[in-house]
Amino acid sequence: MHQVKLKILSNTALTADIYRMWLQAEDSDACTALRQAKAGQFMNIAIKGCYLRRPISICDIDDNKICIVYKVVGKGTAVMSAMQAGELLDVLLPLGNGFDLTPAGETPLLIGGGVGVPPMLMLAKRLLEQTEKANVILGFNTKKDIILVNEFRQAGCNVTVTTADGSEGKKGFVTDAMSDIQHISYYYACGPVPMLRALKGRLTAEGQLSMEERMGCGFGLCMGCTCQTHEGAKQVCTDGPVFRSTDIIF
Amino acid sequence: MDNRLSISLGIVTLQNPIIPASGTFGFGLEAAKLYDIDCLGAISIKGTTVLPRYGNPTPRIAECAEGMLNSVGLQNPGVDKVTEEILPKLREVFHQPIIANISGFSVEDYVQLAEKMSREEQVEIIEVNISCPNVHNGGMAFGTDPKAAGEVTKAVKTVSRKPVFVKLSPNVTDIASIAKACEQAGADGLCLINTLLGMRINLRTRKPVLANRYGGMSGPAIFPLAVRMVNQVASACSLPIIGCGGISTAEDVLEMMMAGASAVEIGAANLVNPYVCRDIVEQLPGLLDQYGINNITDIIGCTTK
């Protein structure tokens, strides 16, 4: 973990309430932090007017630039959405353990639901450096919520989109699109707990799940973000956010 | 030159008054990866119970203006794992006094914990947590009644081989009466304050933010209240006090010591800036110069009545 300053390059709306922010590493410490960051890890951002930092997953890294995609859900993310290019952010990163790419096999399936989609983009790019093919299912509530589909396609992924109301792509949840996929060697997923629980129930392959929890510190001090696993209580911030699907108890 | 930052808590001497507060520093092992924690005065380790505890359901964390609420509920691996597996690891990276924070649901629990923890090498102080607001039928129940506080203190004192500091709750009408009860029961020192019971409500769901409804409030928002309570207790008792509650800067440390504390615990600030304790230790000598203070002990309790 490094405590670094990152400069905002851009901060633009992707939907009515989801924003994409690109940040630049300004010094060597920040560049080191970006080089060390793995898909599935997150950063914890200090925000003026908020006491606690805000943990946001990493969506993409391009050399010394890093991208986050976040939804405005409260005071902290509302402040973030009004931030301007040029502002410096006090950031702790990389945090958490990230996805393990080694068990992916030849035809991994990546599943993202809602604001669980962003970390899957960096994972897809890293996976495609080692495999030929990556199948991706991205689930949203409705057409207006859809994000990053083009980015996944440009990266070379085979993308299926689902919407709960059928306003775009296949109607239903991500699990409704799984029968279209021929072979699943392994899977990776990030999204709401009901989605993760359904995936674990449906898929026979093993996989990794990225969990979300309200955090105090983000680096293992406060025991705020605990989840139950077959190996006992684990911290989402330091033991996770990525866990093996077989470890998690829903 | 003598160490200008050195202070004593009764028979225990610390190289400086900076102590990360229990529950905001784990068992020191995470922070040890970030900086050399030997720069600290002491560490108050995560509140330990007889049996392992998962703690409360999540969400356990909420925010407020200049502070936060937590309802962790004493998640810890239990005293046996702490003494057998965790303390040996801490001793590899930390060579200053360890303060063992113990929490029970009965007087017998506290006695058992004090017996085990006070036998541990490098544990120099037993911090009796009678003020955790996040567990039912225990913790704070002992800290809100002078008689019960006195009984726990007395029982722990009989078995402890190390000085006993009682950690007090601010969720009382008259904290000085609880402090005096602990003093009369033989406490070697006091630590105050623990968190204040608070609540946040989500406007959209119309439900409490914390799964456990209420949680302990901490952070800069409670600092003036903590200073006042330390001052009241310091004026009513002659025991050494570890001041705690919302301390975030080196200036806050001096203010808390002027209120009557001999050392301080720093809690919520660690969660925002993981380096805050180290930073404060580094800033203190310059700050002493700025305010014309020779040794930090010169200011302890300079405002008590």
PDB file of C-alpha atoms in Angstrom, chain B residues 139-244:
ATOM      1  CA  GLY B 139     -19.122  -4.542  28.279  1.00  0.00           C
ATOM      2  CA  MET B 140     -20.821  -1.253  28.931  1.00  0.00           C
ATOM      3  CA  ALA B 141     -23.180  -2.690  31.563  1.00  0.00           C
ATOM      4  CA  PHE B 142     -20.174  -2.786  33.913  1.00  0.00           C
ATOM      5  CA  GLY B 143     -19.072   0.699  32.969  1.00  0.00           C
ATOM      6  CA  THR B 144     -22.279   2.596  33.627  1.00  0.00           C
ATOM      7  CA  ASP B 145     -22.728   1.637  37.284  1.00  0.00           C
ATOM      8  CA  PRO B 146     -20.137   2.600  39.931  1.00  0.00           C
ATOM      9  CA  LYS B 147     -20.779  -0.524  41.985  1.00  0.00           C
ATOM     10  CA  ALA B 148     -20.361  -2.921  39.047  1.00  0.00           C
ATOM     11  CA  ALA B 149     -17.283  -1.016  37.825  1.00  0.00           C
ATOM     12  CA  GLY B 150     -15.749  -1.311  41.289  1.00  0.00           C
ATOM     13  CA  GLU B 151     -16.502  -5.036  41.481  1.00  0.00           C
ATOM     14  CA  VAL B 152     -14.848  -5.813  38.145  1.00  0.00           C
ATOM     15  CA  THR B 153     -11.829  -3.688  39.050  1.00  0.00           C
ATOM     16  CA  LYS B 154     -11.390  -5.383  42.401  1.00  0.00           C
ATOM     17  CA  ALA B 155     -11.711  -8.877  40.926  1.00  0.00           C
ATOM     18  CA  VAL B 156      -9.204  -8.151  38.156  1.00  0.00           C
ATOM     19  CA  LYS B 157      -6.763  -6.557  40.608  1.00  0.00           C
ATOM     20  CA  THR B 158      -6.693  -9.727  42.711  1.00  0.00           C
ATOM     21  CA  VAL B 159      -5.350 -11.822  39.835  1.00  0.00           C
ATOM     22  CA  SER B 160      -3.455  -9.417  37.583  1.00  0.00           C
ATOM     23  CA  ARG B 161       0.327  -9.427  37.721  1.00  0.00           C
ATOM     24  CA  LYS B 162       0.413  -6.132  35.804  1.00  0.00           C
ATOM     25  CA  PRO B 163      -1.064  -2.662  36.469  1.00  0.00           C
ATOM     26  CA  VAL B 164      -4.798  -2.466  35.786  1.00  0.00           C
ATOM     27  CA  PHE B 165      -6.250   0.467  33.854  1.00  0.00           C
ATOM     28  CA  VAL B 166     -10.025   0.657  33.527  1.00  0.00           C
ATOM     29  CA  LYS B 167     -11.438   1.993  30.245  1.00  0.00           C
ATOM     30  CA  LEU B 168     -14.460   4.150  31.010  1.00  0.00           C
ATOM     31  CA  SER B 169     -17.643   4.820  29.088  1.00  0.00           C
ATOM     32  CA  PRO B 170     -18.822   8.363  28.342  1.00  0.00           C
ATOM     33  CA  ASN B 171     -22.415   7.107  28.206  1.00  0.00           C
ATOM     34  CA  VAL B 172     -23.021   8.060  31.835  1.00  0.00           C
ATOM     35  CA  THR B 173     -24.339  11.054  33.755  1.00  0.00           C
ATOM     36  CA  ASP B 174     -21.376  11.372  36.119  1.00  0.00           C
ATOM     37  CA  ILE B 175     -18.135   9.843  34.845  1.00  0.00           C
ATOM     38  CA  ALA B 176     -16.194  11.052  37.898  1.00  0.00           C
ATOM     39  CA  SER B 177     -18.268   8.823  40.207  1.00  0.00           C
ATOM     40  CA  ILE B 178     -17.402   5.756  38.101  1.00  0.00           C
ATOM     41  CA  ALA B 179     -13.746   6.793  38.068  1.00  0.00           C
ATOM     42  CA  LYS B 180     -13.713   7.174  41.841  1.00  0.00           C
ATOM     43  CA  ALA B 181     -15.322   3.751  42.277  1.00  0.00           C
ATOM     44  CA  CYS B 182     -12.505   2.219  40.187  1.00  0.00           C
ATOM     45  CA  GLU B 183      -9.878   4.134  42.159  1.00  0.00           C
ATOM     46  CA  GLN B 184     -11.305   2.924  45.465  1.00  0.00           C
ATOM     47  CA  ALA B 185     -11.397  -0.643  44.134  1.00  0.00           C
ATOM     48  CA  GLY B 186      -7.654  -0.479  43.514  1.00  0.00           C
ATOM     49  CA  ALA B 187      -7.292   0.476  39.839  1.00  0.00           C
ATOM     50  CA  ASP B 188      -3.779   1.597  38.878  1.00  0.00           C
ATOM     51  CA  GLY B 189      -5.045   3.957  36.207  1.00  0.00           C
ATOM     52  CA  LEU B 190      -7.906   4.928  33.935  1.00  0.00           C
ATOM     53  CA  CYS B 191      -8.425   5.234  30.225  1.00  0.00           C
ATOM     54  CA  LEU B 192     -11.166   7.463  28.845  1.00  0.00           C
ATOM     55  CA  ILE B 193     -13.281   7.844  26.865  1.00  0.00           C
ATOM     56  CA  ASN B 194     -14.619   4.901  24.879  1.00  0.00           C
ATOM     57  CA  THR B 195     -17.102   5.701  22.079  1.00  0.00           C
ATOM     58  CA  LEU B 196     -20.439   7.463  22.499  1.00  0.00           C
ATOM     59  CA  LEU B 197     -23.541   5.551  21.538  1.00  0.00           C
ATOM     60  CA  GLY B 198     -24.998   7.044  18.356  1.00  0.00           C
ATOM     61  CA  MET B 199     -27.289   6.276  15.437  1.00  0.00           C
ATOM     62  CA  ARG B 200     -27.650   7.134  11.745  1.00  0.00           C
ATOM     63  CA  ILE B 201     -30.718   6.531   9.593  1.00  0.00           C
ATOM     64  CA  ASN B 202     -30.812   6.000   5.824  1.00  0.00           C
ATOM     65  CA  LEU B 203     -33.415   8.373   4.367  1.00  0.00           C
ATOM     66  CA  ARG B 204     -34.104   6.148   1.351  1.00  0.00           C
ATOM     67  CA  THR B 205     -34.658   2.870   3.206  1.00  0.00           C
ATOM     68  CA  ARG B 206     -35.990   4.544   6.406  1.00  0.00           C
ATOM     69  CA  LYS B 207     -33.871   2.078   8.337  1.00  0.00           C
ATOM     70  CA  PRO B 208     -30.822   2.373  10.594  1.00  0.00           C
ATOM     71  CA  VAL B 209     -27.538   2.495   8.635  1.00  0.00           C
ATOM     72  CA  LEU B 210     -25.908   0.079  11.083  1.00  0.00           C
ATOM     73  CA  ALA B 211     -27.246  -3.475  11.139  1.00  0.00           C
ATOM     74  CA  ASN B 212     -26.943  -3.340  14.924  1.00  0.00           C
ATOM     75  CA  ARG B 213     -29.034  -0.075  15.019  1.00  0.00           C
ATOM     76  CA  TYR B 214     -26.694   1.859  17.309  1.00  0.00           C
ATOM     77  CA  GLY B 215     -22.941   2.196  17.247  1.00  0.00           C
ATOM     78  CA  GLY B 216     -20.041   3.851  19.015  1.00  0.00           C
ATOM     79  CA  MET B 217     -19.255   7.329  17.752  1.00  0.00           C
ATOM     80  CA  SER B 218     -15.653   8.464  17.502  1.00  0.00           C
ATOM     81  CA  GLY B 219     -13.492  10.965  15.652  1.00  0.00           C
ATOM     82  CA  PRO B 220     -12.769  14.706  15.994  1.00  0.00           C
ATOM     83  CA  ALA B 221     -16.469  15.418  16.649  1.00  0.00           C
ATOM     84  CA  ILE B 222     -16.163  13.954  20.166  1.00  0.00           C
ATOM     85  CA  PHE B 223     -12.801  15.535  21.064  1.00  0.00           C
ATOM     86  CA  PRO B 224     -14.098  18.476  23.186  1.00  0.00           C
ATOM     87  CA  LEU B 225     -16.352  16.106  25.101  1.00  0.00           C
ATOM     88  CA  ALA B 226     -13.422  13.763  25.776  1.00  0.00           C
ATOM     89  CA  VAL B 227     -11.251  16.676  26.936  1.00  0.00           C
ATOM     90  CA  ARG B 228     -13.999  17.772  29.349  1.00  0.00           C
ATOM     91  CA  MET B 229     -14.452  14.256  30.770  1.00  0.00           C
ATOM     92  CA  VAL B 230     -10.702  13.701  31.204  1.00  0.00           C
ATOM     93  CA  ASN B 231     -10.535  17.031  33.002  1.00  0.00           C
ATOM     94  CA  GLN B 232     -13.417  16.107  35.322  1.00  0.00           C
ATOM     95  CA  VAL B 233     -11.886  12.732  36.149  1.00  0.00           C
ATOM     96  CA  ALA B 234      -8.393  14.180  36.585  1.00  0.00           C
ATOM     97  CA  SER B 235      -9.835  16.715  39.006  1.00  0.00           C
ATOM     98  CA  ALA B 236     -11.653  14.022  41.004  1.00  0.00           C
ATOM     99  CA  CYS B 237      -9.003  11.260  41.077  1.00  0.00           C
ATOM    100  CA  SER B 238      -5.273  10.978  41.499  1.00  0.00           C
ATOM    101  CA  LEU B 239      -4.772   8.012  39.143  1.00  0.00           C
ATOM    102  CA  PRO B 240      -2.756   8.327  35.915  1.00  0.00           C
ATOM    103  CA  ILE B 241      -5.077   8.757  32.929  1.00  0.00           C
ATOM    104  CA  ILE B 242      -4.785   7.688  29.287  1.00  0.00           C
ATOM    105  CA  GLY B 243      -6.849  10.280  27.408  1.00  0.00           C
ATOM    106  CA  CYS B 244      -8.772   9.104  24.387  1.00  0.00           C
TER     107      CYS B 244
END
